[in-house]
Coordinates of C-alpha atoms in Angstrom, one line a residue:
X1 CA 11.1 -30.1 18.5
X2 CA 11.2 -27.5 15.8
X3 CA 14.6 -24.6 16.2
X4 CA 13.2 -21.5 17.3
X5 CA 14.9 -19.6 13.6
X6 CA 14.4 -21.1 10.2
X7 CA 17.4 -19.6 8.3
X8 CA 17.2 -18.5 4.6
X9 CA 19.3 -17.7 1.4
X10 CA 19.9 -14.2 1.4
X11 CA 20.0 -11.7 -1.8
X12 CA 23.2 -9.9 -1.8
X13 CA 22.1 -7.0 -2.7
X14 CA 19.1 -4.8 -2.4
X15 CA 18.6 -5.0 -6.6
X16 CA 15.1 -3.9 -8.3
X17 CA 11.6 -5.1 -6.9
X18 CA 11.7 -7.3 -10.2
X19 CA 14.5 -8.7 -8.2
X20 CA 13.3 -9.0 -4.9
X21 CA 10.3 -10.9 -6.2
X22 CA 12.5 -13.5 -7.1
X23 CA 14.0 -13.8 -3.4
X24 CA 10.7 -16.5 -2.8
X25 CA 12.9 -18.6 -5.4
X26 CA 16.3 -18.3 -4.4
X27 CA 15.4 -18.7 -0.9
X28 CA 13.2 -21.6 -1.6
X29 CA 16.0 -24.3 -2.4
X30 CA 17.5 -23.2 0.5
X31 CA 17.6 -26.0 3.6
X32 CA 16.4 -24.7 6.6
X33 CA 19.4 -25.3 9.3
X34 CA 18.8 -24.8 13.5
X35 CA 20.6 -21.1 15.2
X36 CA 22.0 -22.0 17.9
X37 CA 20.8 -20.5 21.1
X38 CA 22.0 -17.4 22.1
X39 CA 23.5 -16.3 25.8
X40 CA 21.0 -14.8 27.7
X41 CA 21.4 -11.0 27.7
X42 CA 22.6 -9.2 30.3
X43 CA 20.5 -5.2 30.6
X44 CA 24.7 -3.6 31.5
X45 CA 26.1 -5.2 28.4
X46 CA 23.3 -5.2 25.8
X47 CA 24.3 -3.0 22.8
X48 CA 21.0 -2.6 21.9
X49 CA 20.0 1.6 23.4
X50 CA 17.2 2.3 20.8
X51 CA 14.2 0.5 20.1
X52 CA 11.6 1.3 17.3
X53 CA 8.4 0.0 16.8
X54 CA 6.8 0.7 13.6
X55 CA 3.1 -0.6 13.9
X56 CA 0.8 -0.8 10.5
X57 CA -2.5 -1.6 10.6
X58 CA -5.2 -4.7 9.7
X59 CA -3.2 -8.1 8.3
X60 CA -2.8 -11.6 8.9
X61 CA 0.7 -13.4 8.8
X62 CA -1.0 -15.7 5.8
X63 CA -2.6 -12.6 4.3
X64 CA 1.3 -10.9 3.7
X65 CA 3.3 -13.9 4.4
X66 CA 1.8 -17.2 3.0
X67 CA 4.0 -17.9 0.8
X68 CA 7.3 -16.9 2.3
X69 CA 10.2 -19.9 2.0
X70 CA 10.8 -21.5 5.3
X71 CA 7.5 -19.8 7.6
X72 CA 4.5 -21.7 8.3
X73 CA 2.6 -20.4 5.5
X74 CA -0.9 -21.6 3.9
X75 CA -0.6 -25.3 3.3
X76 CA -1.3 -26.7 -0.2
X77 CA -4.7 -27.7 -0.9
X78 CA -6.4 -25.5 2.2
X79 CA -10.4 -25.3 1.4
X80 CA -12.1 -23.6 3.9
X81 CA -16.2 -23.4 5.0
X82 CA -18.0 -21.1 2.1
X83 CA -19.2 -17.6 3.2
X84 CA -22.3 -18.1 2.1
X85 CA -23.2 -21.2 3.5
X86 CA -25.8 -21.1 6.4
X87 CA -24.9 -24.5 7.2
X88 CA -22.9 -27.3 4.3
X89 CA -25.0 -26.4 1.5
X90 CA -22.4 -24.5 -0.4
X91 CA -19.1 -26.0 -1.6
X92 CA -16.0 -25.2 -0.3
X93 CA -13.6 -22.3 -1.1
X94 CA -9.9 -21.7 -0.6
X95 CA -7.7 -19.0 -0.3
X96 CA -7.2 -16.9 -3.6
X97 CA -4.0 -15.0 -4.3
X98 CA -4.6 -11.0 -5.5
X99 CA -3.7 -10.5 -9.5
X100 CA -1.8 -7.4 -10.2
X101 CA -4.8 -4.9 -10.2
X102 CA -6.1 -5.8 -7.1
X103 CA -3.4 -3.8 -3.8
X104 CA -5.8 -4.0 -1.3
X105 CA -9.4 -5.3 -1.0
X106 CA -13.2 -4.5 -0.5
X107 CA -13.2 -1.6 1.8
X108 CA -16.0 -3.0 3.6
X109 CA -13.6 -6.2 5.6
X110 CA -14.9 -6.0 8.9
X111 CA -12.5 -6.6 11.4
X112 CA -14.1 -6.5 14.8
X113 CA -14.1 -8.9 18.0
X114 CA -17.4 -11.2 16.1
X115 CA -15.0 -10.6 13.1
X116 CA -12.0 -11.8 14.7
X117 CA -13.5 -14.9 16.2
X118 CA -15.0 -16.0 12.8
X119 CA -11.6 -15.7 11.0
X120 CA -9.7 -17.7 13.1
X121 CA -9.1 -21.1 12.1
X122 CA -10.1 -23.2 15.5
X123 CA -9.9 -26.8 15.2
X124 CA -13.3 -28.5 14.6
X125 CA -15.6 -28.5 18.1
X126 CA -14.0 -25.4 19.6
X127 CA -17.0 -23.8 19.7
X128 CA -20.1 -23.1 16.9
X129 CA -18.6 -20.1 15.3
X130 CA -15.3 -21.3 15.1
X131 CA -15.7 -24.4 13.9
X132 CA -18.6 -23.5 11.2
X133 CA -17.4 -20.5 9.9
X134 CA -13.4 -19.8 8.7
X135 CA -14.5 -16.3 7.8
X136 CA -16.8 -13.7 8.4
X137 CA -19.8 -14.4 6.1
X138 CA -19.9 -10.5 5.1
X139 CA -16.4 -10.5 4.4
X140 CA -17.0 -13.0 1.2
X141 CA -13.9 -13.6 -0.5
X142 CA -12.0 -10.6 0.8
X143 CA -10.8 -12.5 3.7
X144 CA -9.3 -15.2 2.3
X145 CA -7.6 -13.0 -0.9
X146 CA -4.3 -13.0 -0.1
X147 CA -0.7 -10.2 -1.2
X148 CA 2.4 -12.0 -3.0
X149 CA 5.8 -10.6 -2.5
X150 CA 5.7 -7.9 -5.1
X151 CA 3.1 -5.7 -3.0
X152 CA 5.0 -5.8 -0.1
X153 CA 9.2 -5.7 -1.4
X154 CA 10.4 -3.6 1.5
X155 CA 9.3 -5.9 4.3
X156 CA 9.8 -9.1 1.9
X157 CA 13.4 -7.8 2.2
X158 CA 13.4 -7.3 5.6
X159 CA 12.1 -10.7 6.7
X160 CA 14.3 -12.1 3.7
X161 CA 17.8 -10.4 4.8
X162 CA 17.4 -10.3 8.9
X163 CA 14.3 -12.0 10.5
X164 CA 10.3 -12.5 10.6
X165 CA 8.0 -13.7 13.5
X166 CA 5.7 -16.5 12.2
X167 CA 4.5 -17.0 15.3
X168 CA 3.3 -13.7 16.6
X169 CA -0.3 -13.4 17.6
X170 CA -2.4 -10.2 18.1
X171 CA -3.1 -9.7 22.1
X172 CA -6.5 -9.9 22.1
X173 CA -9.6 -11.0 20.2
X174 CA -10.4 -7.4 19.2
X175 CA -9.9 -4.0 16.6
X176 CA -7.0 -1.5 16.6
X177 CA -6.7 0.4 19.3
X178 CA -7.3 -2.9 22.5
X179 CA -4.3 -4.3 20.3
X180 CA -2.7 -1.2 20.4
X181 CA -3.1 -0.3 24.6
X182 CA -1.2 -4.1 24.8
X183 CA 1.2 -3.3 23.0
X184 CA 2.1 -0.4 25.0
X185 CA 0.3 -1.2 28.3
X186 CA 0.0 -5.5 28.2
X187 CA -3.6 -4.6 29.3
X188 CA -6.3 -2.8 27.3
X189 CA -8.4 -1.9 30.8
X190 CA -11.4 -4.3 29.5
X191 CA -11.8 -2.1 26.1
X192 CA -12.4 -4.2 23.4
X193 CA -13.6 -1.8 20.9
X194 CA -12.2 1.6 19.7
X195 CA -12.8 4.7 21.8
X196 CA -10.7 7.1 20.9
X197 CA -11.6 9.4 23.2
X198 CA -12.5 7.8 26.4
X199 CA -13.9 9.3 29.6
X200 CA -12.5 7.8 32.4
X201 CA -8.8 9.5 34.1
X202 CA -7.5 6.0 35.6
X203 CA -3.6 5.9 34.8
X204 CA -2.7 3.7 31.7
X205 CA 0.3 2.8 34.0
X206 CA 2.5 2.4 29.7
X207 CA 5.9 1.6 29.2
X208 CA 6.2 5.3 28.3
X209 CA 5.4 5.5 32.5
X210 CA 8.3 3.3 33.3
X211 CA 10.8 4.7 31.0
X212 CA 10.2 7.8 32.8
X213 CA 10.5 6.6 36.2
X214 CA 13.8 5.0 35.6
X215 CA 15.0 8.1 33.5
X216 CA 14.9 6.7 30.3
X217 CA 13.2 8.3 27.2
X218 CA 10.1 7.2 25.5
X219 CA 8.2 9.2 22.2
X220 CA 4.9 8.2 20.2
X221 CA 5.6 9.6 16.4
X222 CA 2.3 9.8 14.5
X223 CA 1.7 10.4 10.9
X224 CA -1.3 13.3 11.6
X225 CA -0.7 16.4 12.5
X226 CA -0.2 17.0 16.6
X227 CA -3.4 18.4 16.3
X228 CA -5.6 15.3 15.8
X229 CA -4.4 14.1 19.1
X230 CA -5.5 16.4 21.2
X231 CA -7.5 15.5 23.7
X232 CA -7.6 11.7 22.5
X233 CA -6.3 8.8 24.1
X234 CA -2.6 8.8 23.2
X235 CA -2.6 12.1 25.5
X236 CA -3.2 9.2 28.3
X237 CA -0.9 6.7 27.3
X238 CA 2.4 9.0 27.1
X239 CA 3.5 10.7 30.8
X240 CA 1.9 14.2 31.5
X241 CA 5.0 15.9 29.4
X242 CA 3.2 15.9 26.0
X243 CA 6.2 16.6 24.1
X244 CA 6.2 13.3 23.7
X245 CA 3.3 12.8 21.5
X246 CA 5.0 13.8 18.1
X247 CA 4.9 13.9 14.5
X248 CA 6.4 11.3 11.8
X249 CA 8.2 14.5 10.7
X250 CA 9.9 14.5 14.3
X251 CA 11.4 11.0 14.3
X252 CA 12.7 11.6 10.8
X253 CA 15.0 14.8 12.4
X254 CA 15.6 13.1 15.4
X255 CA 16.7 10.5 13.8
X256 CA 19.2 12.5 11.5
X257 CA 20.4 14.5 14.4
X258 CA 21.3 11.2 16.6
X259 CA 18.2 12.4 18.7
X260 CA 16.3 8.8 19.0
X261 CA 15.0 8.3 22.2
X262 CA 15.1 5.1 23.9
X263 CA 12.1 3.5 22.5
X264 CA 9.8 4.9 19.6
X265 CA 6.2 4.3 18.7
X266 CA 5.8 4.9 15.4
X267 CA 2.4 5.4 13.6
X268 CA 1.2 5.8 10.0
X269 CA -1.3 8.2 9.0
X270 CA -4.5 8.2 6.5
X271 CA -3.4 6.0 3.3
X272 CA -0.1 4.8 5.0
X273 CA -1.4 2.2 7.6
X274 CA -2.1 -0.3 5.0
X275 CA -5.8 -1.0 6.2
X276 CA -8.5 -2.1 3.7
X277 CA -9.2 0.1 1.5
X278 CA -5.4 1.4 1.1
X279 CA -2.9 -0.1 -1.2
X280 CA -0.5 -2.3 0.1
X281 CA 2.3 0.1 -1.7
X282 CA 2.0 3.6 0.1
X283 CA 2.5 2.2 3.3
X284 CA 5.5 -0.6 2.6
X285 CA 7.4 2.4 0.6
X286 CA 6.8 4.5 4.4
X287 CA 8.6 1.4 5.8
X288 CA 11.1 1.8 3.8
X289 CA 11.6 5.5 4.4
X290 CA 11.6 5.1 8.3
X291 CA 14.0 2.1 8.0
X292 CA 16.3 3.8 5.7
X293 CA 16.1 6.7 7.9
X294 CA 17.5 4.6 10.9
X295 CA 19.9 2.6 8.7
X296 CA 21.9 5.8 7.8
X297 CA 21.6 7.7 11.3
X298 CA 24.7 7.1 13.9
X299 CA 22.2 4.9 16.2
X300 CA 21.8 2.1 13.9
X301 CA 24.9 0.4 15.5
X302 CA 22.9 -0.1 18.8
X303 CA 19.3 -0.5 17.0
X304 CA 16.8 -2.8 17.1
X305 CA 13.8 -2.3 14.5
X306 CA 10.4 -4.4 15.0
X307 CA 7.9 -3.9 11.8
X308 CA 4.5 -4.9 13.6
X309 CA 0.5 -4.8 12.6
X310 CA -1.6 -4.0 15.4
X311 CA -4.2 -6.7 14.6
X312 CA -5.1 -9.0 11.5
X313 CA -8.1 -6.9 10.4
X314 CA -10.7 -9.5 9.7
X315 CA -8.3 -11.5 7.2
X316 CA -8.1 -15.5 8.0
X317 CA -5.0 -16.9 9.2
X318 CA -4.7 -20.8 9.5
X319 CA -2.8 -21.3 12.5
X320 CA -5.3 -21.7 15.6
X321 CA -4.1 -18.9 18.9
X322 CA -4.2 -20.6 22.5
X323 CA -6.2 -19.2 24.8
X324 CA -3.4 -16.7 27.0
X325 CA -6.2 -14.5 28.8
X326 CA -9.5 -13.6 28.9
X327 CA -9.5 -11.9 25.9
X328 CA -6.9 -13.6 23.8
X329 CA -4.5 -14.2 21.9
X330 CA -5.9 -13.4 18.5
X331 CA -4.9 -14.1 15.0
X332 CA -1.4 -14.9 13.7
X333 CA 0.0 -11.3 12.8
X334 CA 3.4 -10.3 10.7
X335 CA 6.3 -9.5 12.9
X336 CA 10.0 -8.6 11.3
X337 CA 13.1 -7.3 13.6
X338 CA 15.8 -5.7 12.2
X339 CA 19.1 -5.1 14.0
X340 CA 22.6 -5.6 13.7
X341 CA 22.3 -8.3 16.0
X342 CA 19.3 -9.9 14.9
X343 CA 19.4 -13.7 13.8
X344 CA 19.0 -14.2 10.2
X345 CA 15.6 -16.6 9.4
X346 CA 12.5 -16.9 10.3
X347 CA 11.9 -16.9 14.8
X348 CA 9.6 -19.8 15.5
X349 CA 8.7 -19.1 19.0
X350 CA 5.6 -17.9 20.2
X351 CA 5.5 -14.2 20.7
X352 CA 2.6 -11.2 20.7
X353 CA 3.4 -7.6 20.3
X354 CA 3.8 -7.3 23.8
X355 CA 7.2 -9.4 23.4
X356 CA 8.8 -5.9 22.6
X357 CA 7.9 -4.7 25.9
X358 CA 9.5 -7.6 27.5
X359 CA 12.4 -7.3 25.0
X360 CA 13.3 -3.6 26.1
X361 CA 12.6 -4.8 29.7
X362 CA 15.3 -7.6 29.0
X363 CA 17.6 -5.5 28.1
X364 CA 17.0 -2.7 30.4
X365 CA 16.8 -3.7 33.6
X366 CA 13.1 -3.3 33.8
X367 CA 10.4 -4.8 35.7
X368 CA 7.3 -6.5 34.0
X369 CA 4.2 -3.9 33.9
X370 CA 1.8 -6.9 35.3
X371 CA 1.8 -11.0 35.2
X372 CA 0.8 -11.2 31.4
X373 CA 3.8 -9.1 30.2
X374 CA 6.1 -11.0 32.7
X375 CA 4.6 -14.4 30.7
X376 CA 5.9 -13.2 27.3
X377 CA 8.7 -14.2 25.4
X378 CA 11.3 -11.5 25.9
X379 CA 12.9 -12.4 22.1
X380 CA 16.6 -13.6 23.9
X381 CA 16.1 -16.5 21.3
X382 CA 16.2 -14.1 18.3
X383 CA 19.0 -12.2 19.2
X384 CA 23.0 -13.1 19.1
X385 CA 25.0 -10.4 20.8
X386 CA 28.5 -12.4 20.2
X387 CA 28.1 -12.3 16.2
X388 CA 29.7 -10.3 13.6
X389 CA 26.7 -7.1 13.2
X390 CA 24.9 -7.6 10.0
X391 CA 25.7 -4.7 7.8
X392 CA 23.0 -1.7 7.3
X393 CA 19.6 -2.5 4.4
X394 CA 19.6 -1.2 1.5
X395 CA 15.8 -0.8 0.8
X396 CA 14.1 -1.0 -2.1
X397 CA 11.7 1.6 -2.6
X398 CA 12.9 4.6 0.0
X399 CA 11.7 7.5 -2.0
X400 CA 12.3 11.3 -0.7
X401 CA 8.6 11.7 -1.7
X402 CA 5.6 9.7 -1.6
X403 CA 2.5 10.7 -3.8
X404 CA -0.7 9.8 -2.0
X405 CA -4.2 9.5 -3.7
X406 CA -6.6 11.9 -2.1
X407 CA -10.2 13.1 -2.3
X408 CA -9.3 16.3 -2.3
X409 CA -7.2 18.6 -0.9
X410 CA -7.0 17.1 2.2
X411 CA -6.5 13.9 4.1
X412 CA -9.5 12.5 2.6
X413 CA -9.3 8.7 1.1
X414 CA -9.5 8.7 -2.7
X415 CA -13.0 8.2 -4.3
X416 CA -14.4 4.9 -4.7
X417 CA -16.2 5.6 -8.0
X418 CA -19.5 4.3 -9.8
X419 CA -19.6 3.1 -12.9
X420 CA -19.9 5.3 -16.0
X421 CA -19.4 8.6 -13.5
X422 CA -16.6 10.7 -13.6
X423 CA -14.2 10.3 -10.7
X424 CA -11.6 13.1 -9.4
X425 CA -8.3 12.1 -8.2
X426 CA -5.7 14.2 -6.2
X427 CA -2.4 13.8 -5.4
X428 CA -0.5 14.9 -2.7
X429 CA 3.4 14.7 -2.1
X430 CA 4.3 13.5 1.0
X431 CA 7.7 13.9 2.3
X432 CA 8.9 11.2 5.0
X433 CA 7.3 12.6 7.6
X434 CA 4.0 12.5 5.9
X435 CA 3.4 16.1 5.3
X436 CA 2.7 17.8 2.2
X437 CA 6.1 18.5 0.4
X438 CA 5.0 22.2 -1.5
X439 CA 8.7 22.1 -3.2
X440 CA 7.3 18.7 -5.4
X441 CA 6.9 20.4 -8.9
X442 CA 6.9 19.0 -12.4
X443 CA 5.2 16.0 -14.4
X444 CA 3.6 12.8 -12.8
X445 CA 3.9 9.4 -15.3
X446 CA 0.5 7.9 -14.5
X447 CA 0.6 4.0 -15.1
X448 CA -2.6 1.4 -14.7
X449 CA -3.2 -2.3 -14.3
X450 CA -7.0 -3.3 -15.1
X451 CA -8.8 -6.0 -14.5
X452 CA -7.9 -8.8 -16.8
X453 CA -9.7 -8.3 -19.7
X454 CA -10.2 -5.2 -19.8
X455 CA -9.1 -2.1 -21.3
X456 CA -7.2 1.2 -20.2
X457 CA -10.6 4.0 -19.5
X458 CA -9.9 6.2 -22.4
X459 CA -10.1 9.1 -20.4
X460 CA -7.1 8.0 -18.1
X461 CA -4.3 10.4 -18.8
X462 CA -1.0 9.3 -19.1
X463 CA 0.7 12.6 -17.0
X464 CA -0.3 15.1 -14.6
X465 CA 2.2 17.9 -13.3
X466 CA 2.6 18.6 -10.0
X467 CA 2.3 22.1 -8.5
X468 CA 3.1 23.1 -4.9
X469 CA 3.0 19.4 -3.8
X470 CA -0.4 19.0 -5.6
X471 CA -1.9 17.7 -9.0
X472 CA -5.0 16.3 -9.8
X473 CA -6.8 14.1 -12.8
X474 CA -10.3 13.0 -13.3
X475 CA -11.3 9.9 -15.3
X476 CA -14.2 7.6 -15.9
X477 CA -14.2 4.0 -15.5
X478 CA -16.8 2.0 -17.3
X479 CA -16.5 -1.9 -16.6
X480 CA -16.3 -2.5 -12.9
X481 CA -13.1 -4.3 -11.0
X482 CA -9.9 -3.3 -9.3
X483 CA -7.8 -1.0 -11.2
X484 CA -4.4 -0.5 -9.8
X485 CA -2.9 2.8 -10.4
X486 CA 1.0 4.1 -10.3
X487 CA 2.0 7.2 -10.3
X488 CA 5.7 8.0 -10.8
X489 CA 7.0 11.6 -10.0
X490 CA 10.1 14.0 -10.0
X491 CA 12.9 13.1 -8.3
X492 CA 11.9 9.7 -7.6
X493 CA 9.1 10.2 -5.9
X494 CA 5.9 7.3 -6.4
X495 CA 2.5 6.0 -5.2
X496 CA -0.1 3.0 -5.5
X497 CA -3.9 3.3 -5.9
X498 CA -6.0 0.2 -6.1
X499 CA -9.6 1.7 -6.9
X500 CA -12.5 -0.5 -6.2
X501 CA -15.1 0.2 -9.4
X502 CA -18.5 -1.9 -8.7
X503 CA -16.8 -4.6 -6.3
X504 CA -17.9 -5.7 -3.6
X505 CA -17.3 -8.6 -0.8
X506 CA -17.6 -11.6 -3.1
X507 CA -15.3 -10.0 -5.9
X508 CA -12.5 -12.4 -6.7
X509 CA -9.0 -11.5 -8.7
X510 CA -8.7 -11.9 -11.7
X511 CA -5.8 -14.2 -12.8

């Protein structure tokens, strides 16, 4: 039988993203050794009082994780069924790794429960779909294009220096927000599509509900302003006191002023979720932020972190799910837990998102909220209360100040431009919390990565300066591919753009 961890060399210190790259190599030659089991723990003597969740949006495990040493990443020599084959006529394909210009992927990944079913890799003669198709046909190649380490270096260091699920499936065969109601619920009331804004008053019966009823403290932080929640679902999922549907600005106080509750929600908003079309950097560097933020509050003693993605957003993931319920489990989805007490490695067991809830109920004394929760792994195994806390991260990219690519002067996603036609570009600086920073002044180093082959656009400028939190640029681009984009500001601050020029489904990387 495999051990549930899969330990790992660590890096012993945090050291530059060129550095952390290289972790895949130094952990590489490292043996993988069994963890001993861990006492089961006991809810009066568990040190662990705060739980975060941090949940991003739309990836597989093989997608982010394929390649990290010791997980049950994408075997060598996988060739999958080719998107564009109505039956065998067309020759295989296999998964393709992203060149440096390409941080994200066709915009266009569809990711619904068709979608879902489709990118799953079922074992021959478990059913038409499964066993024909490996992707969904419109998806092309953008399925199967998958993120090294250096897109990713905050949660490559987290799964590197305490520990990553490779084992964790999405709850259900389904989008965002089904994923999301299990997560918090362990039921998503027969939704399986998004409806933000549903009709019907029957209670959610959340975690946030049982929290309150055994005097404990629950909070949902969200990236958007409090605003664009009202009168959407999350004002069903939290008790009737709505103070505790927050802001990401909120956590980041509370979190300085020892505020935490017990257990936090947190969610990303627009170019920070990491779902196609955003970069893969914007949203890692957030990560960073949020853990940093914990790491140096007085709660991080009696912490425990879990860096989750709601669902795997279309992308294929080779290991099969068994069938748990009638709507799941889905595909294989990245999962890290940091914690003093964490076990260093990589957790083999079997676990979903709702595992948290099981976790917290573990530790706190709490009752399952219905027969699937009580069936999940509660995490015991990745935990070891008796051993010497693992010291605070240091993350790599924690910036005061994030600069994110805009449309305007608004929450708008950046342009997707057409060939040969001017394109306008504006960037806002977002403090931790995700709001506009208006005390962000002075010049923006503008850096960009085309596609192999071809040049700079003359007509990309080299700097921009920043005024009141804001700058902007415009700039044509005249051969079509993904064009990564940096931009490097005052006082640390820095963003990623991949812009997709001409591309579309069937576009590949360019090596």
């Amino acid at each position: 039988m495999r051990p549930p961890f899969t330990r790992t060399r660590l890096m012993t210190a945090a050291g530059s993203i060129a550095a952390l790259v290289g972790l895949t190599t130094q952990m590489a030659a490292a043996a993988p050794t069994p963890a001993a089991a861990p006492a089961a723990a006991q809810a009066h003597t568990s040190p662990i009082k705060h739980v975060v969740e941090v949940m991003l949006e739309n990836h597989s495990f093989d997608n982010l994780f394929g390649s990290f040493p010791g997980a049950e990443g994408i075997p060598a020599g996988t060739t999958l069924q080719n998107p564009k084959a109505t039956y065998d006529s067309a020759p295989p394909v296999s998964p393709v790794w992203a060149s440096p210009n390409e941080g994200d992927v066709y915009a266009g990944i569809d990711n619904s429960r068709a979608a879902v079913q489709m990118s799953m890799d079922y074992q021959p003669r478990q059913g038409y779909l499964m066993d024909h198709y490996t992707m969904f046909p419109s998806n092309g190649m953008a399925s199967i294009t998958e993120f090294g380490p250096q897109f990713t270096p905050n949660q490559q260091y987290l799964a590197g220096h305490y520990a990553l699920e490779d084992h964790n499936f999405q709850p259900a065969i389904a989008p965002t927000q089904p994923n999301v109601m299990y997560a918090l619920n362990a039921d998503a009331h027969g939704w399986m599509y998004n409806n933000l804004n549903p009709d019907d008053t029957q209670p959610w019966n959340s975690v946030f509900d049982e929290l309150a009823d055994r005097h404990r403290t629950g909070r949902v932080y969200y990236g958007v302003p409090r605003s664009h929640l009202t009168g959407t679902i999350w004002e069903k999922i939290v008790p009737p006191d709505l103070a505790d549907l927050s802001t990401a600005d909120q956590f980041f106080s509370d979190a300085a002023s020892d505020s935490l509750p017990d257990f936090s929600f947190v969610r990303p908003g627009v170019d920070y979720s990491g779902e196609p079309e955003e970069d893969l950097g914007n949203p890692d560097a957030w990560i960073g932020q949020i853990v940093d933020a914990v790491a140096k509050s007085p709660a991080w003693d009696s912490t425990a972190i879990f860096v989750t993605y709601d669902e795997g957003g279309g992308f294929w993931d080779h290991v099969p799910p068994r069938t748990a319920h009638a709507f799941g489990y889905g595909e294989r989805t990245p999962t890290m837990i940091v914690s003093p007490y964490v076990r260093q490695g990589v957790f083999h067991q079997e676990t979903t998102n709702m595992s948290i809830l099981s976790f917290m109920q573990k530790q706190w004394d709490m009752p399952p909220l219905n027969t699937l929760n009580a069936r999940q792994n509660d995490l015991s195994d990745a935990f070891d209360f008796t051993q010497a806390p693992l010291p605070a991260p240091r993350m790599p990219v924690a910036p005061t100040d994030t600069l994110a690519f805009r449309g305007g002067k608004d929450t708008s996603h950046a342009p997707i431009p057409k060939q040969n036609s001017p394109a306008t570009f504006t960037l806002e600086a977002n403090g931790s919390g995700l709001t506009l920073d208006p005390t962000a002044q002075g010049p923006v180093t503008l850096t960009m990565v085309p596609p192999k082959g071809v040049a700079v656009p003359a007509t990309f400028p080299s700097t921009v300066d920043l005024t009141d939190g804001w700058a902007s640029f415009t700039t044509t681009f005249t051969r079509p591919g993904f064009y990564r984009i940096k931009a490097e500001g005052p006082d640390g601050s820095v963003g990623w753009q991949t812009v997709d020029v001409g591309v579309n489904a069937t576009t590949l990387p360019t090596p």
